[in-house]
Amino acid sequence: MTLMPIFASHLEEQVDSTRQSATSLLTSEYDMLLQSMNQSFNQVLATAEYPLLRRFLSRQEAAETPAWGLAAQSDWEQLEALFDTLLTHFGRYTRLAVVDTEGREWVATSTVALLPRPPVVNHGATTAFREAMTLQARDLYVSPPRLGASGEEKAPVTTVIDIATPIIDDQGERLGVLLFTLDWSRLTASLPHARESRGEALLVDAQGNWLLPDDESPEEQFGQPLATHWPAAWRAMSARNQNTTTLDEHLLAFRSHDLRTQHYRSQAGTVISDPGTQPWRLGILMPRPSLWGLLLENPVQLLAIAMVYLLSVAFGVFWVLSDHRLRSLRERALTFSREARQYASEVQDLYEHAPCGYHSLDSDGRVSKINRTELGWLGYRADEVIDKRHYRDFVTPETRAAFDAAFRQVLGQGQEGSAECELLCHDGTRLPVAIQATAQVTEEGFQYSRAMVFDLSERKKLEARLERQALTDPLTGLGNRRYLEGQAAMEIARAERSGAPLSLIAIDLDHFKRINDTYGHDVGDVVLQAFAKLARQVLRDGDVLCRMGGEEFAVLLPDTNREQALQVAERLREAVATTPAMVGDDATEDGRLAYTTSLGVTLVSAGETTLKPAIKRADQGLYAAKETGRNRVQWEEA
């Protein structure tokens, strides 16, 4: 009876410790799963943007029947090398495939060796292909985990996930589907490490089907209902999205994750999956400490009880034992105090040096707490900011409205807010960030807001690089049709304000199909590149040269009247006619190939808001030049 309060207190501490361990393990497993999935999403989206992939599918789409020409063979070999690199470097994929709009698989790489050039495989009936063909650019289809294998039929059974995204060219035409097969068993291999703490990791879909494969025989337990093995656990997990609860002799901590909505850290626009499989529910199941279990773990305590009982008749001995016990408890209290201080120091260090920024604001938006990571981004000391500066003062004027709206949401009933802003640093630079904030509220009302700040610099750089790629022709390095339309909108507006003339030249390489048919597409590409290089040398500063597609080019001439435009066009025609393209000795005897161009010239008329009418007139002049013998310049009146 004397020792029972001590045992009861110790048991309560053990239960709290187990609950905290389960929560910490759950957070670790959830973040690891989210990070791995988002990395895979970003890898698929980045690969789908490769110009080489679009060019390969465009050639197959343009052919009347699927064929492997020299150019297609070269593109296929480059894609194979790229996919082999991704498969080897990341190690998480079992298969990478490219499928055209007819469901034919053209490029495939897996962890099992394939033929030197894979046969065309029909994917038209697969769910991943059908779903991806309905998506827009940068959207993803993610299949539920399933049993499968990569490569041949005798490959070992494992669990995989299909991630598919459409491949769309610069004109918005759908070219096919990029399919990555993710080794689900490799990705989830880290989740069961809860067993090291005598716990068990749970992962089920929205229907309660088991999603964690067994290492030795994945097909035995995978896909089985959780309600059969742990009915109480499934009842608790299906009732709420997140909770920590007690189940008879176990403690369960769980939370849900919906791939369709919780992918904000990735570059995906929209993620879809099979109906009824989302959200997933991840849980950690830990044995609940009991008094009898504590006694079995430490037999010395049983012996102490017997000794207290036997020696209780002697007051002196009882006093000695009590004093000894008091000293022991004091030492344990000191030990717990030291551990608590060490733990608090570790938590503070994690807060100060976290990879993201943390700060707290009072109801007026004044900074009451901020970690060293964010201070380092801003370039200020803590004593210059805390309790002295309003956080919105660090937000650039252009993005301050978004910050104010999010802060109002935190102060309102929702008590949550998020925004993408730019921070103005001490050295004058600007830092793009994403802020996610929640309110800390007690019975006395709002106390302060807590916010996480994520550095978006790398993501913004990636978006800018992708935008540049979307406006550039990969073969010649010139701007494409989209780039020309953007430049034309600015030049038309400028010409309307100033009254200056604006001219347009349409250019077509004469008999270019004959060059491709005679010397091959590789030589044709060299001729296109040679023309682009020569035209840049001949044209003036400020002239906008773009490749419209195939052998067609266009030049926008700001502040240029009819006579000047004809002079520029004639100078370019003469330069091309007298400068053969250097195509190498393998193509011609002297390594040179002469070619000519036909040019149509027109003025962009006043009142025209787009370049389409002028392009049509310039094309008419171009066709007239071709019909009258080619290698000439033809003016087309507006």
Short mmCIF file of C-alpha atoms in Angstrom, two decimals, residues 250-462:
data_model
loop_
_atom_site.label_atom_id
_atom_site.label_comp_id
_atom_site.label_asym_id
_atom_site.label_seq_id
_atom_site.Cartn_x
_atom_site.Cartn_y
_atom_site.Cartn_z
CA HIS A 250 -2.89 -0.79 -26.97
CA LEU A 251 -2.46 2.91 -27.75
CA LEU A 252 -3.26 4.04 -31.32
CA ALA A 253 -2.10 7.31 -32.94
CA PHE A 254 -3.33 7.91 -36.50
CA ARG A 255 -3.95 10.54 -39.15
CA SER A 256 -5.27 10.59 -42.73
CA HIS A 257 -3.54 11.67 -45.93
CA ASP A 258 -5.39 12.47 -49.18
CA LEU A 259 -3.12 12.53 -52.25
CA ARG A 260 -5.75 14.51 -54.16
CA THR A 261 -5.55 17.53 -51.85
CA GLN A 262 -2.41 17.22 -49.70
CA HIS A 263 0.31 17.67 -52.36
CA TYR A 264 1.01 21.37 -51.81
CA ARG A 265 4.76 20.73 -51.47
CA SER A 266 4.95 19.27 -54.99
CA GLN A 267 4.70 20.89 -58.43
CA ALA A 268 1.49 19.03 -59.36
CA GLY A 269 -1.58 21.01 -60.33
CA THR A 270 -4.22 18.31 -59.75
CA VAL A 271 -3.84 14.71 -58.51
CA ILE A 272 -6.54 12.10 -59.10
CA SER A 273 -6.79 8.47 -58.02
CA ASP A 274 -9.25 5.61 -58.23
CA PRO A 275 -12.61 6.39 -56.55
CA GLY A 276 -13.02 5.07 -53.03
CA THR A 277 -9.28 4.62 -52.30
CA GLN A 278 -8.55 8.04 -50.76
CA PRO A 279 -7.76 9.19 -48.17
CA TRP A 280 -5.11 6.81 -46.80
CA ARG A 281 -4.94 6.36 -43.04
CA LEU A 282 -1.56 5.91 -41.35
CA GLY A 283 -1.39 4.72 -37.75
CA ILE A 284 1.08 3.62 -35.06
CA LEU A 285 -0.11 0.91 -32.65
CA MET A 286 1.87 0.66 -29.38
CA PRO A 287 1.36 -1.73 -26.41
CA ARG A 288 -0.23 0.08 -23.48
CA PRO A 289 1.91 -0.12 -20.30
CA SER A 290 0.28 -1.97 -17.38
CA LEU A 291 1.13 -2.29 -13.70
CA TRP A 292 1.78 -6.01 -13.99
CA GLY A 293 3.99 -5.41 -17.00
CA LEU A 294 6.04 -2.82 -15.12
CA LEU A 295 6.50 -5.28 -12.26
CA LEU A 296 7.60 -8.04 -14.65
CA GLU A 297 10.06 -5.69 -16.30
CA ASN A 298 11.66 -4.92 -12.89
CA PRO A 299 11.57 -7.91 -10.48
CA VAL A 300 13.44 -5.81 -7.96
CA GLN A 301 10.20 -3.95 -7.29
CA LEU A 302 8.46 -7.23 -6.35
CA LEU A 303 11.27 -8.02 -3.97
CA ALA A 304 11.00 -4.54 -2.42
CA ILE A 305 7.30 -5.10 -1.76
CA ALA A 306 8.02 -8.39 -0.01
CA MET A 307 10.74 -6.82 2.09
CA VAL A 308 8.50 -3.90 3.11
CA TYR A 309 5.78 -6.37 4.08
CA LEU A 310 8.14 -8.58 6.12
CA LEU A 311 10.02 -5.76 7.81
CA SER A 312 7.02 -3.51 8.48
CA VAL A 313 6.81 -4.93 12.05
CA ALA A 314 10.07 -3.23 12.93
CA PHE A 315 9.75 0.57 13.02
CA GLY A 316 13.44 1.20 12.79
CA VAL A 317 13.93 -0.99 9.74
CA PHE A 318 10.87 0.56 8.17
CA TRP A 319 12.34 4.03 8.71
CA VAL A 320 15.65 2.99 7.12
CA LEU A 321 13.91 1.56 4.10
CA SER A 322 11.70 4.66 3.80
CA ASP A 323 14.70 6.98 3.98
CA HIS A 324 16.50 4.92 1.37
CA ARG A 325 13.47 5.04 -0.86
CA LEU A 326 13.21 8.81 -0.44
CA ARG A 327 16.81 9.29 -1.55
CA SER A 328 16.21 7.06 -4.55
CA LEU A 329 13.17 9.06 -5.57
CA ARG A 330 15.12 12.29 -5.15
CA GLU A 331 17.86 10.98 -7.43
CA ARG A 332 15.29 9.93 -9.99
CA ALA A 333 13.67 13.35 -9.82
CA LEU A 334 17.05 14.98 -10.42
CA THR A 335 17.65 12.63 -13.32
CA PHE A 336 14.26 13.44 -14.82
CA SER A 337 14.96 17.14 -14.34
CA ARG A 338 18.27 16.90 -16.19
CA GLU A 339 16.64 14.90 -18.99
CA ALA A 340 13.83 17.44 -19.22
CA ARG A 341 16.30 20.33 -19.47
CA GLN A 342 18.27 18.46 -22.12
CA TYR A 343 15.08 17.71 -24.04
CA ALA A 344 13.99 21.36 -23.84
CA SER A 345 17.43 22.42 -25.10
CA GLU A 346 17.17 20.00 -28.04
CA VAL A 347 13.67 21.22 -28.90
CA GLN A 348 14.86 24.84 -28.78
CA ASP A 349 17.81 24.00 -31.02
CA LEU A 350 15.48 22.29 -33.49
CA TYR A 351 13.23 25.36 -33.47
CA GLU A 352 16.08 27.83 -33.99
CA HIS A 353 17.85 25.89 -36.75
CA ALA A 354 14.89 24.26 -38.54
CA PRO A 355 15.08 24.12 -42.36
CA CYS A 356 12.04 26.41 -42.48
CA GLY A 357 11.25 29.68 -40.76
CA TYR A 358 9.09 29.92 -37.63
CA HIS A 359 7.59 33.03 -36.08
CA SER A 360 4.76 34.10 -33.76
CA LEU A 361 2.73 37.33 -34.02
CA ASP A 362 0.46 39.08 -31.55
CA SER A 363 -3.01 40.30 -32.51
CA ASP A 364 -1.52 43.51 -33.99
CA GLY A 365 0.86 41.55 -36.23
CA ARG A 366 3.95 42.46 -34.18
CA VAL A 367 6.70 39.80 -34.06
CA SER A 368 6.81 38.15 -30.63
CA LYS A 369 9.06 35.23 -31.54
CA ILE A 370 11.15 34.26 -34.58
CA ASN A 371 13.79 31.58 -35.16
CA ARG A 372 17.33 32.04 -36.36
CA THR A 373 16.64 30.47 -39.76
CA GLU A 374 14.17 33.20 -40.71
CA LEU A 375 16.33 35.93 -39.15
CA GLY A 376 19.18 34.69 -41.35
CA TRP A 377 16.96 34.98 -44.43
CA LEU A 378 15.93 38.52 -43.49
CA GLY A 379 19.42 39.62 -42.41
CA TYR A 380 18.35 41.03 -39.01
CA ARG A 381 19.24 40.34 -35.38
CA ALA A 382 16.61 39.13 -32.93
CA ASP A 383 16.80 42.32 -30.83
CA GLU A 384 16.05 44.37 -33.96
CA VAL A 385 12.82 42.49 -34.70
CA ILE A 386 11.19 40.88 -31.64
CA ASP A 387 8.57 43.18 -30.04
CA LYS A 388 9.75 46.03 -32.31
CA ARG A 389 8.71 45.29 -35.86
CA HIS A 390 5.41 44.35 -37.52
CA TYR A 391 5.88 41.35 -39.76
CA ARG A 392 4.00 42.94 -42.66
CA ASP A 393 6.82 45.55 -42.83
CA PHE A 394 9.03 42.75 -44.20
CA VAL A 395 6.45 41.85 -46.88
CA THR A 396 6.89 43.60 -50.24
CA PRO A 397 4.11 46.06 -51.19
CA GLU A 398 3.13 43.92 -54.18
CA THR A 399 2.32 40.87 -52.01
CA ARG A 400 1.22 42.62 -48.81
CA ALA A 401 -2.48 42.26 -49.65
CA ALA A 402 -2.17 38.45 -49.74
CA PHE A 403 -0.43 38.49 -46.35
CA ASP A 404 -3.09 40.76 -44.81
CA ALA A 405 -5.88 38.51 -46.07
CA ALA A 406 -4.22 35.41 -44.59
CA PHE A 407 -3.64 37.16 -41.23
CA ARG A 408 -7.30 38.17 -41.10
CA GLN A 409 -8.24 34.52 -41.60
CA VAL A 410 -6.03 33.55 -38.64
CA LEU A 411 -7.74 36.18 -36.45
CA GLY A 412 -11.19 35.12 -37.69
CA GLN A 413 -13.26 32.04 -37.06
CA GLY A 414 -11.20 29.78 -39.30
CA GLN A 415 -8.04 30.42 -37.22
CA GLU A 416 -5.91 29.26 -40.16
CA GLY A 417 -4.41 31.11 -43.09
CA SER A 418 -1.79 30.70 -45.81
CA ALA A 419 -0.28 32.92 -48.48
CA GLU A 420 2.60 33.14 -50.94
CA CYS A 421 4.51 36.39 -50.45
CA GLU A 422 7.87 38.03 -51.06
CA LEU A 423 9.99 39.15 -48.11
CA LEU A 424 12.18 42.25 -48.41
CA CYS A 425 15.55 41.37 -46.85
CA HIS A 426 17.92 43.79 -45.14
CA ASP A 427 20.29 43.81 -48.13
CA GLY A 428 17.47 44.76 -50.53
CA THR A 429 16.98 41.32 -52.06
CA ARG A 430 13.58 39.66 -52.29
CA LEU A 431 12.82 36.17 -51.01
CA PRO A 432 9.71 34.31 -52.27
CA VAL A 433 8.10 32.33 -49.42
CA ALA A 434 4.97 30.36 -48.53
CA ILE A 435 3.47 31.13 -45.10
CA GLN A 436 1.13 28.76 -43.24
CA ALA A 437 -0.24 30.08 -39.94
CA THR A 438 -2.62 28.96 -37.19
CA ALA A 439 -3.99 30.76 -34.13
CA GLN A 440 -3.15 29.81 -30.55
CA VAL A 441 -6.42 30.30 -28.65
CA THR A 442 -7.22 29.64 -24.98
CA GLU A 443 -10.30 30.25 -22.84
CA GLU A 444 -9.16 33.86 -22.58
CA GLY A 445 -9.27 34.24 -26.38
CA PHE A 446 -6.58 34.78 -29.04
CA GLN A 447 -3.03 34.64 -27.67
CA TYR A 448 -0.73 34.65 -30.70
CA SER A 449 -0.33 33.18 -34.18
CA ARG A 450 2.17 30.47 -35.07
CA ALA A 451 3.48 30.36 -38.61
CA MET A 452 5.81 28.18 -40.70
CA VAL A 453 7.66 29.93 -43.55
CA PHE A 454 9.01 27.91 -46.52
CA ASP A 455 11.67 29.22 -48.92
CA LEU A 456 10.27 29.03 -52.49
CA SER A 457 13.44 30.26 -54.25
CA GLU A 458 14.25 26.92 -55.87
CA ARG A 459 10.64 26.37 -56.95
CA LYS A 460 10.44 29.86 -58.48
CA LYS A 461 13.71 29.28 -60.35
CA LEU A 462 12.34 25.99 -61.69
#
